[in-house]
Amino acid sequence: MGMYTGIRCKVKLKSEFVNSIQKLIDTENWSSLGHDLFEEYSLYPSASSIPFGSLAYMDMWKREVEMKEWKNRIEDGVWIFQCSLKDYDHTISHFFKNILTVIVEETYCIEVLYEEYHVSTFYKIVDKQLLKLEDPETEFNPYLRW
């Protein structure tokens, strides 16, 4: 059957990508964004699951407050979403490496939770590189509640 991996993101987009990501939210179609970067990503297996995959087996993320707080949207240039998918083809790492590292200006939260685990892994983007946070609670983050 396979396990699900959940991802949550709150990231400040570079201004040149805000309209494209808003169009993505409106159309739910990566290939309609008119940019080679997104067109290439749209061909990757399960690409449409990010950010549109429903939450499966992410019980701690399904509370009503959490669902509203993490609804797929852009607020003041900050893209907020949560989703889950079966990550057989490493779609999540491909998305992080080839999309997020290009379009993100500032990281507020990049969280990954594997279905069987009870502790999330957190990341940030620095100089177009995805870095795992060793102690996320020590990172100042105005968008993330602990």
mmCIF file with all atom_site columns, C-alpha atoms in Angstrom:
data_model
loop_
_atom_site.group_PDB
_atom_site.id
_atom_site.type_symbol
_atom_site.label_atom_id
_atom_site.label_alt_id
_atom_site.label_comp_id
_atom_site.label_asym_id
_atom_site.label_entity_id
_atom_site.label_seq_id
_atom_site.pdbx_PDB_ins_code
_atom_site.Cartn_x
_atom_site.Cartn_y
_atom_site.Cartn_z
_atom_site.occupancy
_atom_site.B_iso_or_equiv
_atom_site.pdbx_formal_charge
_atom_site.auth_seq_id
_atom_site.auth_comp_id
_atom_site.auth_asym_id
_atom_site.auth_atom_id
_atom_site.pdbx_PDB_model_num
ATOM 1   C CA . MET A 1 1   ? 0.000  0.000  0.000   1.00 0.00 ? 1   MET A CA 1
ATOM 2   C CA . GLY A 1 2   ? 2.780  2.474  0.788   1.00 0.00 ? 2   GLY A CA 1
ATOM 3   C CA . MET A 1 3   ? 3.236  5.228  3.300   1.00 0.00 ? 3   MET A CA 1
ATOM 4   C CA . TYR A 1 4   ? 2.382  8.888  2.985   1.00 0.00 ? 4   TYR A CA 1
ATOM 5   C CA . THR A 1 5   ? 4.646  11.838 3.602   1.00 0.00 ? 5   THR A CA 1
ATOM 6   C CA . GLY A 1 6   ? 3.157  15.172 4.592   1.00 0.00 ? 6   GLY A CA 1
ATOM 7   C CA . ILE A 1 7   ? 4.680  18.541 3.843   1.00 0.00 ? 7   ILE A CA 1
ATOM 8   C CA . ARG A 1 8   ? 3.842  21.986 5.139   1.00 0.00 ? 8   ARG A CA 1
ATOM 9   C CA . CYS A 1 9   ? 5.297  25.191 3.825   1.00 0.00 ? 9   CYS A CA 1
ATOM 10  C CA . LYS A 1 10  ? 5.147  28.850 4.785   1.00 0.00 ? 10  LYS A CA 1
ATOM 11  C CA . VAL A 1 11  ? 7.585  30.628 2.540   1.00 0.00 ? 11  VAL A CA 1
ATOM 12  C CA . LYS A 1 12  ? 8.005  34.186 1.326   1.00 0.00 ? 12  LYS A CA 1
ATOM 13  C CA . LEU A 1 13  ? 8.039  34.081 -2.457  1.00 0.00 ? 13  LEU A CA 1
ATOM 14  C CA . LYS A 1 14  ? 10.336 36.146 -4.616  1.00 0.00 ? 14  LYS A CA 1
ATOM 15  C CA . SER A 1 15  ? 8.132  38.878 -6.076  1.00 0.00 ? 15  SER A CA 1
ATOM 16  C CA . GLU A 1 16  ? 8.561  37.614 -9.637  1.00 0.00 ? 16  GLU A CA 1
ATOM 17  C CA . PHE A 1 17  ? 6.902  34.294 -8.695  1.00 0.00 ? 17  PHE A CA 1
ATOM 18  C CA . VAL A 1 18  ? 3.890  35.499 -6.686  1.00 0.00 ? 18  VAL A CA 1
ATOM 19  C CA . ASN A 1 19  ? 1.572  35.775 -9.715  1.00 0.00 ? 19  ASN A CA 1
ATOM 20  C CA . SER A 1 20  ? 2.661  32.388 -11.054 1.00 0.00 ? 20  SER A CA 1
ATOM 21  C CA . ILE A 1 21  ? 1.974  30.630 -7.760  1.00 0.00 ? 21  ILE A CA 1
ATOM 22  C CA . GLN A 1 22  ? -1.378 32.416 -7.436  1.00 0.00 ? 22  GLN A CA 1
ATOM 23  C CA . LYS A 1 23  ? -2.228 31.136 -10.916 1.00 0.00 ? 23  LYS A CA 1
ATOM 24  C CA . LEU A 1 24  ? -1.173 27.654 -9.792  1.00 0.00 ? 24  LEU A CA 1
ATOM 25  C CA . ILE A 1 25  ? -3.542 27.873 -6.818  1.00 0.00 ? 25  ILE A CA 1
ATOM 26  C CA . ASP A 1 26  ? -6.356 29.057 -9.102  1.00 0.00 ? 26  ASP A CA 1
ATOM 27  C CA . THR A 1 27  ? -5.824 26.517 -11.910 1.00 0.00 ? 27  THR A CA 1
ATOM 28  C CA . GLU A 1 28  ? -4.259 23.585 -10.015 1.00 0.00 ? 28  GLU A CA 1
ATOM 29  C CA . ASN A 1 29  ? -2.027 23.067 -13.041 1.00 0.00 ? 29  ASN A CA 1
ATOM 30  C CA . TRP A 1 30  ? 1.763  23.460 -12.971 1.00 0.00 ? 30  TRP A CA 1
ATOM 31  C CA . SER A 1 31  ? 2.051  23.309 -16.762 1.00 0.00 ? 31  SER A CA 1
ATOM 32  C CA . SER A 1 32  ? -0.245 26.317 -17.276 1.00 0.00 ? 32  SER A CA 1
ATOM 33  C CA . LEU A 1 33  ? 2.139  28.771 -15.610 1.00 0.00 ? 33  LEU A CA 1
ATOM 34  C CA . GLY A 1 34  ? 4.115  29.682 -18.726 1.00 0.00 ? 34  GLY A CA 1
ATOM 35  C CA . HIS A 1 35  ? 7.570  29.117 -17.276 1.00 0.00 ? 35  HIS A CA 1
ATOM 36  C CA . ASP A 1 36  ? 10.033 26.357 -18.232 1.00 0.00 ? 36  ASP A CA 1
ATOM 37  C CA . LEU A 1 37  ? 10.829 25.695 -14.573 1.00 0.00 ? 37  LEU A CA 1
ATOM 38  C CA . PHE A 1 38  ? 7.208  24.836 -13.796 1.00 0.00 ? 38  PHE A CA 1
ATOM 39  C CA . GLU A 1 39  ? 6.614  23.047 -17.098 1.00 0.00 ? 39  GLU A CA 1
ATOM 40  C CA . GLU A 1 40  ? 9.495  20.676 -16.372 1.00 0.00 ? 40  GLU A CA 1
ATOM 41  C CA . TYR A 1 41  ? 8.260  20.067 -12.825 1.00 0.00 ? 41  TYR A CA 1
ATOM 42  C CA . SER A 1 42  ? 4.727  19.313 -14.110 1.00 0.00 ? 42  SER A CA 1
ATOM 43  C CA . LEU A 1 43  ? 6.116  16.248 -15.917 1.00 0.00 ? 43  LEU A CA 1
ATOM 44  C CA . TYR A 1 44  ? 7.562  14.761 -12.719 1.00 0.00 ? 44  TYR A CA 1
ATOM 45  C CA . PRO A 1 45  ? 5.566  11.847 -11.197 1.00 0.00 ? 45  PRO A CA 1
ATOM 46  C CA . SER A 1 46  ? 2.987  13.021 -8.632  1.00 0.00 ? 46  SER A CA 1
ATOM 47  C CA . ALA A 1 47  ? 3.888  16.681 -9.229  1.00 0.00 ? 47  ALA A CA 1
ATOM 48  C CA . SER A 1 48  ? 0.240  17.719 -8.936  1.00 0.00 ? 48  SER A CA 1
ATOM 49  C CA . SER A 1 49  ? 0.114  16.317 -5.403  1.00 0.00 ? 49  SER A CA 1
ATOM 50  C CA . ILE A 1 50  ? 2.149  19.337 -4.310  1.00 0.00 ? 50  ILE A CA 1
ATOM 51  C CA . PRO A 1 51  ? 0.399  21.447 -3.103  1.00 0.00 ? 51  PRO A CA 1
ATOM 52  C CA . PHE A 1 52  ? -2.935 19.783 -3.904  1.00 0.00 ? 52  PHE A CA 1
ATOM 53  C CA . GLY A 1 53  ? -2.631 16.324 -2.324  1.00 0.00 ? 53  GLY A CA 1
ATOM 54  C CA . SER A 1 54  ? -5.133 15.821 0.467   1.00 0.00 ? 54  SER A CA 1
ATOM 55  C CA . LEU A 1 55  ? -3.890 15.026 3.940   1.00 0.00 ? 55  LEU A CA 1
ATOM 56  C CA . ALA A 1 56  ? -3.711 11.274 4.421   1.00 0.00 ? 56  ALA A CA 1
ATOM 57  C CA . TYR A 1 57  ? -2.599 9.780  7.730   1.00 0.00 ? 57  TYR A CA 1
ATOM 58  C CA . MET A 1 58  ? -1.358 13.110 9.047   1.00 0.00 ? 58  MET A CA 1
ATOM 59  C CA . ASP A 1 59  ? -3.730 12.957 12.009  1.00 0.00 ? 59  ASP A CA 1
ATOM 60  C CA . MET A 1 60  ? -1.954 15.620 14.060  1.00 0.00 ? 60  MET A CA 1
ATOM 61  C CA . TRP A 1 61  ? -2.338 18.045 11.130  1.00 0.00 ? 61  TRP A CA 1
ATOM 62  C CA . LYS A 1 62  ? -6.058 17.453 10.574  1.00 0.00 ? 62  LYS A CA 1
ATOM 63  C CA . ARG A 1 63  ? -7.448 19.506 13.458  1.00 0.00 ? 63  ARG A CA 1
ATOM 64  C CA . GLU A 1 64  ? -9.862 22.175 12.253  1.00 0.00 ? 64  GLU A CA 1
ATOM 65  C CA . VAL A 1 65  ? -7.606 25.031 13.368  1.00 0.00 ? 65  VAL A CA 1
ATOM 66  C CA . GLU A 1 66  ? -4.642 23.460 11.589  1.00 0.00 ? 66  GLU A CA 1
ATOM 67  C CA . MET A 1 67  ? -6.649 22.942 8.402   1.00 0.00 ? 67  MET A CA 1
ATOM 68  C CA . LYS A 1 68  ? -7.663 26.615 8.249   1.00 0.00 ? 68  LYS A CA 1
ATOM 69  C CA . GLU A 1 69  ? -4.217 27.887 9.172   1.00 0.00 ? 69  GLU A CA 1
ATOM 70  C CA . TRP A 1 70  ? -2.510 25.812 6.470   1.00 0.00 ? 70  TRP A CA 1
ATOM 71  C CA . LYS A 1 71  ? -5.094 26.228 3.668   1.00 0.00 ? 71  LYS A CA 1
ATOM 72  C CA . ASN A 1 72  ? -3.352 26.620 0.293   1.00 0.00 ? 72  ASN A CA 1
ATOM 73  C CA . ARG A 1 73  ? -3.083 30.359 -0.303  1.00 0.00 ? 73  ARG A CA 1
ATOM 74  C CA . ILE A 1 74  ? -0.830 33.383 -0.661  1.00 0.00 ? 74  ILE A CA 1
ATOM 75  C CA . GLU A 1 75  ? -0.936 36.163 1.945   1.00 0.00 ? 75  GLU A CA 1
ATOM 76  C CA . ASP A 1 76  ? 1.291  39.198 1.447   1.00 0.00 ? 76  ASP A CA 1
ATOM 77  C CA . GLY A 1 77  ? 3.620  37.193 -0.768  1.00 0.00 ? 77  GLY A CA 1
ATOM 78  C CA . VAL A 1 78  ? 3.780  34.264 1.686   1.00 0.00 ? 78  VAL A CA 1
ATOM 79  C CA . TRP A 1 79  ? 2.756  30.917 0.190   1.00 0.00 ? 79  TRP A CA 1
ATOM 80  C CA . ILE A 1 80  ? 1.117  28.661 2.760   1.00 0.00 ? 80  ILE A CA 1
ATOM 81  C CA . PHE A 1 81  ? 0.079  25.062 2.146   1.00 0.00 ? 81  PHE A CA 1
ATOM 82  C CA . GLN A 1 82  ? 0.042  21.527 3.473   1.00 0.00 ? 82  GLN A CA 1
ATOM 83  C CA . CYS A 1 83  ? -0.456 18.287 1.598   1.00 0.00 ? 83  CYS A CA 1
ATOM 84  C CA . SER A 1 84  ? 0.591  14.664 1.592   1.00 0.00 ? 84  SER A CA 1
ATOM 85  C CA . LEU A 1 85  ? 1.569  12.134 -1.024  1.00 0.00 ? 85  LEU A CA 1
ATOM 86  C CA . LYS A 1 86  ? 3.176  8.756  -1.533  1.00 0.00 ? 86  LYS A CA 1
ATOM 87  C CA . ASP A 1 87  ? 6.714  9.811  -2.320  1.00 0.00 ? 87  ASP A CA 1
ATOM 88  C CA . TYR A 1 88  ? 7.908  6.795  -4.311  1.00 0.00 ? 88  TYR A CA 1
ATOM 89  C CA . ASP A 1 89  ? 9.603  8.929  -6.957  1.00 0.00 ? 89  ASP A CA 1
ATOM 90  C CA . HIS A 1 90  ? 11.157 11.422 -4.512  1.00 0.00 ? 90  HIS A CA 1
ATOM 91  C CA . THR A 1 91  ? 8.766  14.099 -5.717  1.00 0.00 ? 91  THR A CA 1
ATOM 92  C CA . ILE A 1 92  ? 9.128  16.033 -2.466  1.00 0.00 ? 92  ILE A CA 1
ATOM 93  C CA . SER A 1 93  ? 12.906 16.343 -2.676  1.00 0.00 ? 93  SER A CA 1
ATOM 94  C CA . HIS A 1 94  ? 12.611 17.210 -6.383  1.00 0.00 ? 94  HIS A CA 1
ATOM 95  C CA . PHE A 1 95  ? 10.091 19.946 -5.515  1.00 0.00 ? 95  PHE A CA 1
ATOM 96  C CA . PHE A 1 96  ? 12.293 21.306 -2.737  1.00 0.00 ? 96  PHE A CA 1
ATOM 97  C CA . LYS A 1 97  ? 15.474 21.269 -4.830  1.00 0.00 ? 97  LYS A CA 1
ATOM 98  C CA . ASN A 1 98  ? 14.102 22.424 -8.192  1.00 0.00 ? 98  ASN A CA 1
ATOM 99  C CA . ILE A 1 99  ? 11.169 24.660 -7.263  1.00 0.00 ? 99  ILE A CA 1
ATOM 100 C CA . LEU A 1 100 ? 11.372 25.973 -3.706  1.00 0.00 ? 100 LEU A CA 1
ATOM 101 C CA . THR A 1 101 ? 15.073 26.818 -3.787  1.00 0.00 ? 101 THR A CA 1
ATOM 102 C CA . VAL A 1 102 ? 14.422 28.937 -6.884  1.00 0.00 ? 102 VAL A CA 1
ATOM 103 C CA . ILE A 1 103 ? 11.192 30.740 -5.936  1.00 0.00 ? 103 ILE A CA 1
ATOM 104 C CA . VAL A 1 104 ? 11.660 31.336 -2.190  1.00 0.00 ? 104 VAL A CA 1
ATOM 105 C CA . GLU A 1 105 ? 13.031 34.564 -0.773  1.00 0.00 ? 105 GLU A CA 1
ATOM 106 C CA . GLU A 1 106 ? 12.638 33.647 2.910   1.00 0.00 ? 106 GLU A CA 1
ATOM 107 C CA . THR A 1 107 ? 11.713 30.485 4.813   1.00 0.00 ? 107 THR A CA 1
ATOM 108 C CA . TYR A 1 108 ? 9.252  30.563 7.692   1.00 0.00 ? 108 TYR A CA 1
ATOM 109 C CA . CYS A 1 109 ? 8.488  26.847 7.779   1.00 0.00 ? 109 CYS A CA 1
ATOM 110 C CA . ILE A 1 110 ? 9.283  23.825 5.659   1.00 0.00 ? 110 ILE A CA 1
ATOM 111 C CA . GLU A 1 111 ? 8.101  20.755 7.533   1.00 0.00 ? 111 GLU A CA 1
ATOM 112 C CA . VAL A 1 112 ? 8.109  17.097 6.508   1.00 0.00 ? 112 VAL A CA 1
ATOM 113 C CA . LEU A 1 113 ? 6.310  14.335 8.408   1.00 0.00 ? 113 LEU A CA 1
ATOM 114 C CA . TYR A 1 114 ? 6.484  10.684 7.415   1.00 0.00 ? 114 TYR A CA 1
ATOM 115 C CA . GLU A 1 115 ? 3.272  8.780  8.169   1.00 0.00 ? 115 GLU A CA 1
ATOM 116 C CA . GLU A 1 116 ? 4.805  6.397  10.703  1.00 0.00 ? 116 GLU A CA 1
ATOM 117 C CA . TYR A 1 117 ? 6.815  9.034  12.573  1.00 0.00 ? 117 TYR A CA 1
ATOM 118 C CA . HIS A 1 118 ? 5.596  11.302 15.339  1.00 0.00 ? 118 HIS A CA 1
ATOM 119 C CA . VAL A 1 119 ? 8.245  13.975 14.925  1.00 0.00 ? 119 VAL A CA 1
ATOM 120 C CA . SER A 1 120 ? 8.586  16.255 11.933  1.00 0.00 ? 120 SER A CA 1
ATOM 121 C CA . THR A 1 121 ? 11.780 17.251 10.188  1.00 0.00 ? 121 THR A CA 1
ATOM 122 C CA . PHE A 1 122 ? 12.223 20.965 9.485   1.00 0.00 ? 122 PHE A CA 1
ATOM 123 C CA . TYR A 1 123 ? 14.216 22.692 6.766   1.00 0.00 ? 123 TYR A CA 1
ATOM 124 C CA . LYS A 1 124 ? 15.153 26.165 5.631   1.00 0.00 ? 124 LYS A CA 1
ATOM 125 C CA . ILE A 1 125 ? 16.506 27.563 2.406   1.00 0.00 ? 125 ILE A CA 1
ATOM 126 C CA . VAL A 1 126 ? 19.768 29.487 2.566   1.00 0.00 ? 126 VAL A CA 1
ATOM 127 C CA . ASP A 1 127 ? 21.548 30.659 -0.591  1.00 0.00 ? 127 ASP A CA 1
ATOM 128 C CA . LYS A 1 128 ? 19.362 28.410 -2.768  1.00 0.00 ? 128 LYS A CA 1
ATOM 129 C CA . GLN A 1 129 ? 20.273 25.362 -0.664  1.00 0.00 ? 129 GLN A CA 1
ATOM 130 C CA . LEU A 1 130 ? 17.854 23.289 1.407   1.00 0.00 ? 130 LEU A CA 1
ATOM 131 C CA . LEU A 1 131 ? 19.265 22.812 4.908   1.00 0.00 ? 131 LEU A CA 1
ATOM 132 C CA . LYS A 1 132 ? 17.907 20.553 7.625   1.00 0.00 ? 132 LYS A CA 1
ATOM 133 C CA . LEU A 1 133 ? 17.363 22.319 10.941  1.00 0.00 ? 133 LEU A CA 1
ATOM 134 C CA . GLU A 1 134 ? 19.083 20.480 13.757  1.00 0.00 ? 134 GLU A CA 1
ATOM 135 C CA . ASP A 1 135 ? 17.120 22.273 16.491  1.00 0.00 ? 135 ASP A CA 1
ATOM 136 C CA . PRO A 1 136 ? 14.090 24.023 14.973  1.00 0.00 ? 136 PRO A CA 1
ATOM 137 C CA . GLU A 1 137 ? 12.874 25.314 18.342  1.00 0.00 ? 137 GLU A CA 1
ATOM 138 C CA . THR A 1 138 ? 15.875 27.636 18.592  1.00 0.00 ? 138 THR A CA 1
ATOM 139 C CA . GLU A 1 139 ? 15.155 29.226 15.213  1.00 0.00 ? 139 GLU A CA 1
ATOM 140 C CA . PHE A 1 140 ? 13.183 32.454 15.527  1.00 0.00 ? 140 PHE A CA 1
ATOM 141 C CA . ASN A 1 141 ? 10.114 32.007 13.405  1.00 0.00 ? 141 ASN A CA 1
ATOM 142 C CA . PRO A 1 142 ? 7.174  34.422 13.623  1.00 0.00 ? 142 PRO A CA 1
ATOM 143 C CA . TYR A 1 143 ? 4.936  32.203 11.494  1.00 0.00 ? 143 TYR A CA 1
ATOM 144 C CA . LEU A 1 144 ? 5.334  28.927 13.349  1.00 0.00 ? 144 LEU A CA 1
ATOM 145 C CA . ARG A 1 145 ? 3.701  28.124 16.679  1.00 0.00 ? 145 ARG A CA 1
ATOM 146 C CA . TRP A 1 146 ? 5.464  25.683 19.015  1.00 0.00 ? 146 TRP A CA 1
#
